[in-house]
Amino acid sequence: MLKWLNASMTRKISGLSFVLLSFLLIVILYSVYKLQSINQEMREVADIDIPLTDTISQIDKYQLQQDLLLARLHELDAQATLDHEQQARLIGRIGRHTLDTHEALAQLESIIQTGLHRRRIRLDIKAHRSLVQQIHQLRRLQQSYSDQTIRIIDQLPALPKTLWAPLHQQEAELDRQMSQLLAQIETLTQTIATTSEHQERNFMLINATLGISALGIGLYLTLYIIQSFRTRLGHIQTQIKNLQNSLHHPATKPTQPHLDGPSKTNSTISSPVQAQQNGFAPPRHQDELSGLEQDLRQMLNHWSETLQNRDQVEQHLLTLATTDQLTGIFNRHKWDEQISQALDRATTGEPFSVLLVDVDYFKQVNDQHGHDVGDQVLYVLAQTLSEHLLQQCRIFRLGGEEFAILMLNTDDSAAQKRAETLRSLIEAHQWAPLPSITISIGGSSYQKPDNAQSLLKRADQALYEAKKAGRNQVSWH
């Protein structure tokens, strides 16, 4: 041990580095081993549990549709007459529902069978095989229920209550078995997730222990190396001071101290120690690292203030360029930018819609109440619409009393419903003491190969039709 303490710095650093690298190698090898185990469990989660969870959600939806179809049967049974077209439509819906449910159950079976065959299911294999048998039984029961339902439809309307009882019993049994299956699947997935979490905790604990040991050696090595470079820090401090002076006084050229020895000129201080020897102010810190930290902080603060001021100016200019000064919402310039981005995303399959909003009889508001009141109406309208937009929607003022709403990731049906909601909201809004207004809305959804002009033209045509039809309504193209 004493021999090692008296060895050269190179040998000391080499010895410490070898020990540190050995610890790191152990950490790496252990991490690789555990990561392989965790990877297998994560693959089971990704290939088995997540698809099972997604399919369960689909089956829950189909169960709700089954209840709605049964309620529809009761409604049709209460009617006086039932034509063949209604029967055909209902039979078709039941057939599609049965097919969807069978496909979902088949998908459940396929996921489990594939996992068993490829040995990706490592926990509760017997329980997974039992699930396959239950799925087979459910598929038979679902088909029997579908056949019984179709026979009921053929006898509608005015079906005796005694004939409904078997169907309700069969539905209750189907719901019970389906709920039992879904509960078992959920329990299995939760068990696998808990096991994976336990493995990860053990991995983190052992890795942390090895890592702390390596960290201790690394810290000792780092401190030893830092001590060996202390003599260089004075030169670095001098360079930073000269650089800082050049930032505050651009006309002053920073001096270049010699890193390998004292300066040959009287105007350059090579280190704080030399400065003290020459009669200058003593260093502010006994620790060169603390002095270096303070010098760096002062320089970075100066740079930070400069950059912050520039960022504030840029942000202010950007706000002025993209914000409508009257209403505080985005302006036409921002609209051009956003619609272009939406069109780019639409090429990847993301739907979006455009609404054009126009204030009905706004000229009368200006003529009867003055432009100041008209401006207030536009401001309140813009704020009200903004507060009731969905998170993925943006509102813009295109000019005058015309606004545009960009509804991102929104299909045609949802956009039309939202447009009608906004129209009703403005109609019912309490405008006092401002005059009450209504709005007309024209909308359109993206269709290939739309561009900004074609999409806006359709929305504008729809707005024209809404106004022509009497205003205060929504028209869609």
Coordinates of C-alpha atoms in Angstrom, one line a residue:
M1 CA 0.0 0.0 0.0
L2 CA 2.8 2.4 0.9
K3 CA 4.6 1.5 -2.3
W4 CA 1.5 2.4 -4.2
L5 CA 1.2 5.8 -2.4
N6 CA 4.8 6.6 -3.3
A7 CA 4.3 5.6 -6.9
S8 CA 4.1 8.1 -9.8
M9 CA 0.9 9.9 -10.6
T10 CA 0.6 8.0 -13.8
R11 CA 0.7 4.6 -12.0
K12 CA -1.8 5.8 -9.4
I13 CA -4.2 7.0 -12.0
S14 CA -3.7 3.8 -14.0
G15 CA -4.4 1.6 -10.9
L16 CA -7.5 3.6 -9.9
S17 CA -8.7 3.5 -13.5
F18 CA -8.3 -0.2 -13.6
V19 CA -10.4 -0.7 -10.5
L20 CA -13.0 1.7 -11.7
L21 CA -13.2 0.1 -15.1
S22 CA -13.5 -3.3 -13.4
F23 CA -16.5 -2.1 -11.5
L24 CA -18.0 -0.6 -14.6
L25 CA -17.5 -3.9 -16.4
I26 CA -19.3 -5.8 -13.7
V27 CA -22.2 -3.2 -13.8
I28 CA -22.4 -3.6 -17.6
L29 CA -22.4 -7.4 -17.6
Y30 CA -25.0 -7.5 -14.9
S31 CA -27.1 -4.9 -16.7
V32 CA -26.9 -6.9 -19.9
Y33 CA -28.0 -10.0 -18.2
K34 CA -30.9 -8.4 -16.4
L35 CA -31.9 -6.3 -19.4
Q36 CA -32.3 -9.5 -21.4
S37 CA -34.6 -10.9 -18.7
I38 CA -36.6 -7.6 -18.5
N39 CA -36.7 -7.5 -22.3
Q40 CA -38.4 -10.9 -22.4
E41 CA -41.0 -9.7 -19.9
M42 CA -41.5 -6.4 -21.8
R43 CA -42.0 -8.4 -25.0
E44 CA -44.6 -10.4 -23.2
V45 CA -46.3 -7.1 -22.2
A46 CA -45.9 -5.6 -25.7
D47 CA -46.9 -8.7 -27.7
I48 CA -49.5 -10.2 -25.3
D49 CA -50.8 -7.8 -22.6
I50 CA -51.1 -4.6 -24.6
P51 CA -52.9 -6.3 -27.6
L52 CA -55.1 -8.2 -25.1
T53 CA -56.0 -4.9 -23.3
D54 CA -56.8 -3.2 -26.7
T55 CA -59.0 -6.2 -27.7
I56 CA -60.8 -6.1 -24.3
S57 CA -61.7 -2.4 -25.0
Q58 CA -63.2 -3.4 -28.4
I59 CA -65.2 -6.3 -26.7
D60 CA -66.6 -3.8 -24.1
K61 CA -67.8 -1.6 -26.9
Y62 CA -69.4 -4.6 -28.7
Q63 CA -71.2 -5.5 -25.5
L64 CA -72.6 -2.1 -25.2
Q65 CA -73.8 -2.3 -28.9
Q66 CA -75.5 -5.6 -28.0
D67 CA -77.5 -3.9 -25.3
L68 CA -78.5 -1.2 -27.7
L69 CA -79.6 -3.7 -30.3
L70 CA -81.8 -5.5 -27.7
A71 CA -83.3 -2.2 -26.7
R72 CA -84.0 -1.5 -30.4
L73 CA -85.8 -4.8 -30.7
H74 CA -88.1 -3.8 -27.8
E75 CA -88.8 -0.5 -29.6
L76 CA -89.7 -2.2 -32.8
D77 CA -91.8 -4.8 -31.0
A78 CA -93.9 -1.9 -29.6
Q79 CA -94.7 -0.6 -33.1
A80 CA -98.0 -1.4 -34.8
T81 CA -96.3 -2.6 -37.9
L82 CA -92.8 -3.5 -39.1
D83 CA -91.8 -3.5 -42.7
H84 CA -89.4 -5.9 -44.4
E85 CA -86.8 -3.1 -44.9
Q86 CA -86.6 -2.4 -41.1
Q87 CA -86.2 -6.2 -40.5
A88 CA -83.5 -6.5 -43.1
R89 CA -81.5 -3.5 -41.6
L90 CA -81.8 -4.9 -38.1
I91 CA -80.8 -8.4 -39.1
G92 CA -77.8 -6.8 -41.0
R93 CA -76.8 -4.9 -37.9
I94 CA -77.0 -8.0 -35.7
G95 CA -75.0 -10.0 -38.3
R96 CA -72.2 -7.3 -38.3
H97 CA -72.2 -7.2 -34.5
T98 CA -71.9 -10.9 -34.3
L99 CA -69.1 -10.9 -36.9
D100 CA -67.2 -8.1 -35.1
T101 CA -67.6 -9.9 -31.7
H102 CA -66.4 -13.2 -33.3
E103 CA -63.4 -11.5 -34.8
A104 CA -62.5 -9.8 -31.5
L105 CA -62.7 -13.2 -29.7
A106 CA -60.7 -14.9 -32.4
Q107 CA -58.1 -12.2 -32.1
L108 CA -57.9 -12.8 -28.3
E109 CA -57.5 -16.5 -29.0
S110 CA -54.9 -15.9 -31.7
I111 CA -52.8 -13.6 -29.4
I112 CA -52.8 -16.2 -26.6
Q113 CA -52.1 -19.1 -28.9
T114 CA -49.3 -17.3 -30.6
G115 CA -47.8 -16.4 -27.3
L116 CA -48.0 -20.0 -26.1
H117 CA -46.6 -21.4 -29.3
R118 CA -43.6 -18.9 -29.4
R119 CA -43.1 -19.3 -25.6
R120 CA -43.5 -15.7 -25.0
I121 CA -46.0 -16.4 -22.2
R122 CA -43.9 -17.3 -19.2
L123 CA -46.3 -16.8 -16.3
D124 CA -49.6 -18.6 -15.6
I125 CA -49.4 -20.7 -18.7
K126 CA -52.2 -23.0 -17.5
A127 CA -54.5 -20.0 -16.9
H128 CA -53.8 -18.7 -20.5
R129 CA -54.8 -22.2 -21.9
S130 CA -58.0 -22.1 -19.8
L131 CA -58.8 -18.7 -21.4
V132 CA -58.6 -20.3 -24.8
Q133 CA -61.3 -22.8 -23.8
Q134 CA -63.5 -20.1 -22.4
I135 CA -63.2 -18.1 -25.6
H136 CA -64.4 -21.2 -27.6
Q137 CA -67.4 -21.5 -25.4
L138 CA -68.2 -17.8 -25.7
R139 CA -68.1 -17.9 -29.5
R140 CA -70.6 -20.7 -29.5
L141 CA -72.8 -18.9 -27.0
Q142 CA -72.6 -15.7 -29.1
Q143 CA -73.6 -17.5 -32.2
S144 CA -76.5 -19.1 -30.5
Y145 CA -77.6 -15.7 -29.1
S146 CA -77.4 -14.2 -32.6
D147 CA -79.5 -17.0 -34.1
Q148 CA -82.1 -16.6 -31.4
T149 CA -82.2 -12.8 -31.9
I150 CA -82.8 -13.2 -35.7
R151 CA -85.7 -15.7 -35.0
I152 CA -87.2 -13.1 -32.7
I153 CA -87.0 -10.4 -35.4
D154 CA -88.9 -12.6 -37.8
Q155 CA -91.8 -12.7 -35.4
L156 CA -92.0 -8.9 -34.6
P157 CA -94.0 -6.9 -33.8
A158 CA -96.3 -7.7 -30.8
L159 CA -94.2 -10.6 -29.7
P160 CA -95.5 -12.3 -26.5
K161 CA -93.5 -11.7 -23.4
T162 CA -93.0 -15.4 -22.9
L163 CA -90.8 -15.5 -26.0
W164 CA -88.6 -12.7 -24.7
A165 CA -87.6 -14.6 -21.6
P166 CA -85.2 -17.1 -23.2
L167 CA -83.5 -14.3 -25.1
H168 CA -83.0 -12.3 -22.0
Q169 CA -81.6 -15.3 -20.1
Q170 CA -79.2 -16.0 -22.9
E171 CA -78.1 -12.4 -23.0
A172 CA -77.5 -12.4 -19.2
E173 CA -75.5 -15.6 -19.5
L174 CA -73.5 -14.2 -22.3
D175 CA -72.7 -11.0 -20.4
R176 CA -71.8 -13.0 -17.3
Q177 CA -69.3 -15.2 -19.1
M178 CA -67.9 -12.3 -21.1
S179 CA -67.4 -10.3 -17.9
Q180 CA -65.7 -13.3 -16.3
L181 CA -63.4 -13.7 -19.2
L182 CA -62.4 -10.0 -19.3
A183 CA -61.9 -10.0 -15.5
Q184 CA -59.5 -13.0 -15.8
I185 CA -57.6 -11.4 -18.6
E186 CA -57.2 -8.2 -16.6
T187 CA -56.0 -10.1 -13.6
L188 CA -53.4 -11.9 -15.6
T189 CA -52.1 -8.7 -17.2
Q190 CA -51.9 -7.1 -13.8
T191 CA -49.9 -10.0 -12.4
I192 CA -47.4 -9.9 -15.3
A193 CA -47.1 -6.1 -14.9
T194 CA -46.4 -6.5 -11.1
T195 CA -43.8 -9.2 -11.7
S196 CA -42.0 -7.0 -14.3
E197 CA -42.1 -4.1 -11.9
H198 CA -40.5 -6.2 -9.1
Q199 CA -37.8 -7.3 -11.5
E200 CA -37.0 -3.7 -12.4
R201 CA -36.8 -2.7 -8.7
N202 CA -34.3 -5.5 -8.0
F203 CA -32.3 -4.5 -11.1
M204 CA -32.2 -0.9 -10.0
L205 CA -31.2 -1.8 -6.4
I206 CA -28.2 -4.0 -7.4
N207 CA -27.2 -1.6 -10.2
A208 CA -27.3 1.3 -7.7
T209 CA -25.1 -0.6 -5.3
L210 CA -22.5 -1.3 -7.9
G211 CA -22.8 2.2 -9.3
I212 CA -22.2 3.8 -6.0
S213 CA -19.1 1.8 -5.5
A214 CA -17.8 2.8 -8.9
L215 CA -18.9 6.4 -8.2
G216 CA -16.7 6.4 -5.0
I217 CA -13.7 5.3 -6.9
G218 CA -14.5 7.7 -9.7
L219 CA -14.8 10.6 -7.3
Y220 CA -11.5 9.8 -5.7
L221 CA -9.8 9.6 -9.1
T222 CA -11.5 12.8 -10.2
L223 CA -10.3 14.8 -7.1
Y224 CA -6.8 13.5 -7.6
I225 CA -6.7 14.6 -11.2
I226 CA -8.2 18.0 -10.3
Q227 CA -5.4 18.5 -7.7
S228 CA -2.8 17.9 -10.4
F229 CA -4.2 20.6 -12.6
R230 CA -4.6 23.4 -10.0
T231 CA -1.5 25.2 -11.3
R232 CA -3.2 25.7 -14.6
L233 CA -6.4 27.3 -13.2
G234 CA -4.7 30.7 -12.7
H235 CA -4.0 31.0 -16.4
I236 CA -7.6 30.1 -17.2
Q237 CA -8.9 32.7 -14.8
T238 CA -6.8 35.4 -16.4
Q239 CA -8.1 34.4 -19.9
I240 CA -11.7 34.6 -18.7
K241 CA -11.1 38.1 -17.1
N242 CA -9.6 39.3 -20.3
L243 CA -12.5 37.9 -22.3
Q244 CA -15.0 39.5 -19.9
N245 CA -13.3 42.9 -20.2
S246 CA -13.5 42.6 -24.0
L247 CA -17.2 42.0 -23.7
H248 CA -17.8 45.1 -21.6
H249 CA -15.3 47.2 -23.5
P250 CA -15.2 46.0 -27.1
A251 CA -12.3 48.4 -28.0
T252 CA -10.1 46.6 -25.5
K253 CA -8.1 43.8 -27.0
P254 CA -7.9 40.8 -24.6
T255 CA -4.4 39.8 -23.6
Q256 CA -3.1 36.3 -24.2
P257 CA -1.3 34.9 -21.2
H258 CA 1.3 32.2 -21.6
L259 CA 0.1 28.8 -20.4
D260 CA 3.6 27.4 -19.9
G261 CA 5.2 30.2 -17.9
P262 CA 5.0 33.8 -16.9
S263 CA 4.3 36.6 -19.4
K264 CA 7.3 38.3 -21.0
T265 CA 5.4 41.7 -20.9
N266 CA 4.6 43.8 -17.9
S267 CA 1.0 44.4 -19.1
T268 CA -0.1 40.8 -18.8
I269 CA -0.8 39.0 -15.6
S270 CA -0.2 35.3 -16.0
S271 CA -1.9 34.1 -12.8
P272 CA -3.5 35.4 -9.5
V273 CA -0.4 34.3 -7.6
Q274 CA 1.9 36.4 -9.8
A275 CA -0.6 39.3 -9.6
Q276 CA -0.3 39.2 -5.8
Q277 CA 3.5 39.1 -6.0
N278 CA 3.5 42.1 -8.3
G279 CA 1.5 44.3 -5.9
F280 CA -1.9 43.8 -7.4
A281 CA -5.1 43.0 -5.4
P282 CA -4.9 39.6 -3.8
P283 CA -7.1 36.8 -5.1
R284 CA -10.7 36.8 -3.9
H285 CA -10.6 33.1 -3.1
Q286 CA -8.1 30.7 -1.7
D287 CA -9.6 28.0 -3.8
E288 CA -8.9 28.6 -7.5
L289 CA -12.0 26.6 -8.4
S290 CA -14.2 29.0 -6.5
G291 CA -12.6 32.0 -8.2
L292 CA -13.0 30.4 -11.6
E293 CA -16.7 29.6 -10.8
Q294 CA -17.3 33.3 -9.9
D295 CA -15.6 34.6 -13.0
L296 CA -17.6 32.2 -15.2
R297 CA -20.8 33.2 -13.4
Q298 CA -20.2 36.9 -14.1
M299 CA -19.4 36.2 -17.7
L300 CA -22.4 34.0 -18.2
N301 CA -24.7 36.4 -16.5
H302 CA -23.5 39.1 -18.9
W303 CA -24.1 36.8 -21.9
S304 CA -27.5 35.7 -20.4
E305 CA -28.7 39.3 -20.1
T306 CA -27.7 40.0 -23.6
L307 CA -29.4 37.0 -25.0
Q308 CA -32.5 37.5 -22.9
N309 CA -32.9 41.0 -24.2
R310 CA -32.6 39.8 -27.7
D311 CA -35.0 37.0 -27.1
Q312 CA -37.5 39.4 -25.6
V313 CA -37.3 41.7 -28.6
E314 CA -37.7 38.7 -31.0
Q315 CA -40.7 37.4 -29.0
H316 CA -42.3 40.8 -29.0
L317 CA -41.8 41.2 -32.8
L318 CA -43.2 37.7 -33.4
T319 CA -46.2 38.5 -31.3
L320 CA -46.9 41.7 -33.2
A321 CA -46.5 39.8 -36.5
T322 CA -48.9 37.0 -35.6
T323 CA -51.5 38.5 -33.3
D324 CA -54.5 40.6 -34.1
Q325 CA -54.3 43.8 -32.1
L326 CA -58.0 44.2 -31.6
T327 CA -59.1 40.8 -30.5
G328 CA -55.8 39.3 -29.2
I329 CA -56.2 36.1 -31.3
F330 CA -54.0 35.0 -34.2
N331 CA -54.1 37.1 -37.4
R332 CA -54.1 36.3 -41.2
H333 CA -50.3 35.8 -41.2
K334 CA -50.5 33.1 -38.6
W335 CA -53.4 31.6 -40.4
D336 CA -51.3 31.1 -43.6
E337 CA -48.6 29.4 -41.5
Q338 CA -50.9 27.1 -39.6
I339 CA -53.0 26.0 -42.6
S340 CA -49.8 25.2 -44.4
Q341 CA -48.6 23.0 -41.6
A342 CA -52.1 21.3 -41.3
L343 CA -51.9 20.5 -45.0
D344 CA -48.5 18.9 -44.6
R345 CA -49.8 16.7 -41.8
A346 CA -52.9 15.8 -43.8
T347 CA -50.7 14.0 -46.3
T348 CA -49.9 11.5 -43.5
G349 CA -53.5 10.8 -42.9
E350 CA -54.3 13.3 -40.1
P351 CA -57.8 14.8 -40.7
F352 CA -58.7 18.5 -40.2
S353 CA -61.5 20.9 -40.9
V354 CA -61.9 24.6 -41.5
L355 CA -64.7 26.9 -40.2
L356 CA -65.4 30.4 -41.6
V357 CA -67.3 32.5 -39.1
D358 CA -69.0 35.8 -40.0
V359 CA -71.0 38.1 -37.8
D360 CA -74.6 38.6 -39.0
Y361 CA -75.6 42.2 -39.8
F362 CA -72.4 43.6 -38.3
K363 CA -72.7 46.7 -40.4
Q364 CA -75.9 47.6 -38.6
V365 CA -74.1 47.2 -35.3
N366 CA -71.5 49.8 -36.4
D367 CA -74.1 52.1 -38.0
Q368 CA -76.4 52.0 -35.0
H369 CA -74.0 51.8 -32.1
G370 CA -70.7 53.1 -33.4
H371 CA -67.4 51.5 -34.3
D372 CA -66.2 51.4 -30.7
V373 CA -69.1 49.2 -29.8
G374 CA -68.5 47.1 -32.9
D375 CA -64.9 46.6 -31.8
Q376 CA -66.0 45.5 -28.4
V377 CA -68.4 43.0 -30.0
L378 CA -65.6 41.5 -32.0
Y379 CA -63.4 41.3 -29.0
V380 CA -66.0 39.5 -26.8
L381 CA -66.9 37.2 -29.7
A382 CA -63.3 36.2 -30.3
Q383 CA -62.7 35.6 -26.5
T384 CA -65.9 33.6 -26.2
L385 CA -65.1 31.3 -29.2
S386 CA -61.6 30.9 -27.9
E387 CA -62.7 29.8 -24.5
H388 CA -65.0 27.1 -25.9
L389 CA -62.7 25.6 -28.5
L390 CA -61.1 22.2 -28.1
Q391 CA -57.5 22.0 -27.3
Q392 CA -56.5 21.0 -30.9
C393 CA -58.4 24.0 -32.4
R394 CA -57.1 27.5 -33.4
I395 CA -59.0 30.7 -34.1
F396 CA -57.9 33.5 -36.4
R397 CA -59.2 36.9 -37.4
L398 CA -59.0 37.1 -41.2
G399 CA -60.3 40.7 -41.4
G400 CA -63.3 42.8 -40.5
E401 CA -65.9 40.6 -38.9
E402 CA -64.7 37.4 -40.5
F403 CA -63.0 34.7 -38.4
A404 CA -61.5 31.3 -39.3
I405 CA -61.3 28.2 -37.0
L406 CA -58.7 25.5 -37.8
M407 CA -59.9 22.2 -36.2
L408 CA -56.9 19.9 -36.2
N409 CA -57.2 16.1 -36.0
T410 CA -61.0 16.5 -36.3
D411 CA -63.1 14.6 -38.9
D412 CA -66.1 15.8 -40.8
S413 CA -68.8 14.7 -38.4
A414 CA -67.1 16.0 -35.2
A415 CA -66.4 19.3 -36.9
Q416 CA -70.0 19.8 -37.9
K417 CA -71.2 19.1 -34.4
R418 CA -68.7 21.6 -32.9
A419 CA -69.7 24.2 -35.4
E420 CA -73.3 23.9 -34.4
T421 CA -72.3 24.1 -30.7
L422 CA -70.4 27.3 -31.3
R423 CA -73.3 28.8 -33.3
S424 CA -75.8 28.0 -30.5
L425 CA -73.4 29.3 -27.9
I426 CA -73.1 32.7 -29.5
E427 CA -76.9 32.9 -30.1
A428 CA -77.5 32.2 -26.3
H429 CA -74.7 34.4 -25.1
Q430 CA -75.7 37.2 -22.7
W431 CA -74.3 40.2 -24.7
A432 CA -75.7 43.1 -22.5
P433 CA -74.8 45.9 -22.4
L434 CA -73.5 45.2 -25.9
P435 CA -76.0 44.5 -28.7
S436 CA -76.8 40.8 -29.3
I437 CA -75.5 39.2 -32.4
T438 CA -75.6 35.9 -34.2
I439 CA -73.1 34.2 -36.5
S440 CA -73.2 32.2 -39.7
I441 CA -70.7 29.4 -40.2
G442 CA -69.5 27.8 -43.3
G443 CA -67.2 24.7 -43.0
S444 CA -65.4 22.1 -45.0
S445 CA -63.1 19.2 -44.2
Y446 CA -59.8 18.4 -46.0
Q447 CA -60.1 16.2 -49.0
K448 CA -57.3 15.0 -51.3
P449 CA -55.8 16.8 -53.2
D450 CA -56.9 20.0 -51.4
N451 CA -54.7 23.0 -51.0
A452 CA -55.3 26.1 -48.9
Q453 CA -57.2 27.9 -51.7
S454 CA -59.5 25.1 -52.6
L455 CA -60.4 24.2 -49.0
L456 CA -61.0 27.9 -48.1
K457 CA -63.1 28.3 -51.3
R458 CA -65.4 25.5 -50.2
A459 CA -65.8 26.9 -46.7
D460 CA -66.5 30.3 -48.1
Q461 CA -69.1 28.9 -50.5
A462 CA -70.7 27.2 -47.5
L463 CA -70.7 30.5 -45.5
Y464 CA -72.4 32.2 -48.5
E465 CA -75.1 29.5 -48.5
A466 CA -75.6 29.9 -44.7
K467 CA -76.2 33.7 -45.1
K468 CA -78.4 33.2 -48.2
A469 CA -80.5 30.8 -46.3
G470 CA -81.3 33.3 -43.6
R471 CA -78.1 33.6 -41.4
N472 CA -77.6 32.2 -37.9
Q473 CA -76.9 28.7 -39.1
V474 CA -74.2 26.3 -40.2
S475 CA -73.7 25.2 -43.8
W476 CA -71.2 22.5 -44.8
H477 CA -69.4 21.6 -48.1

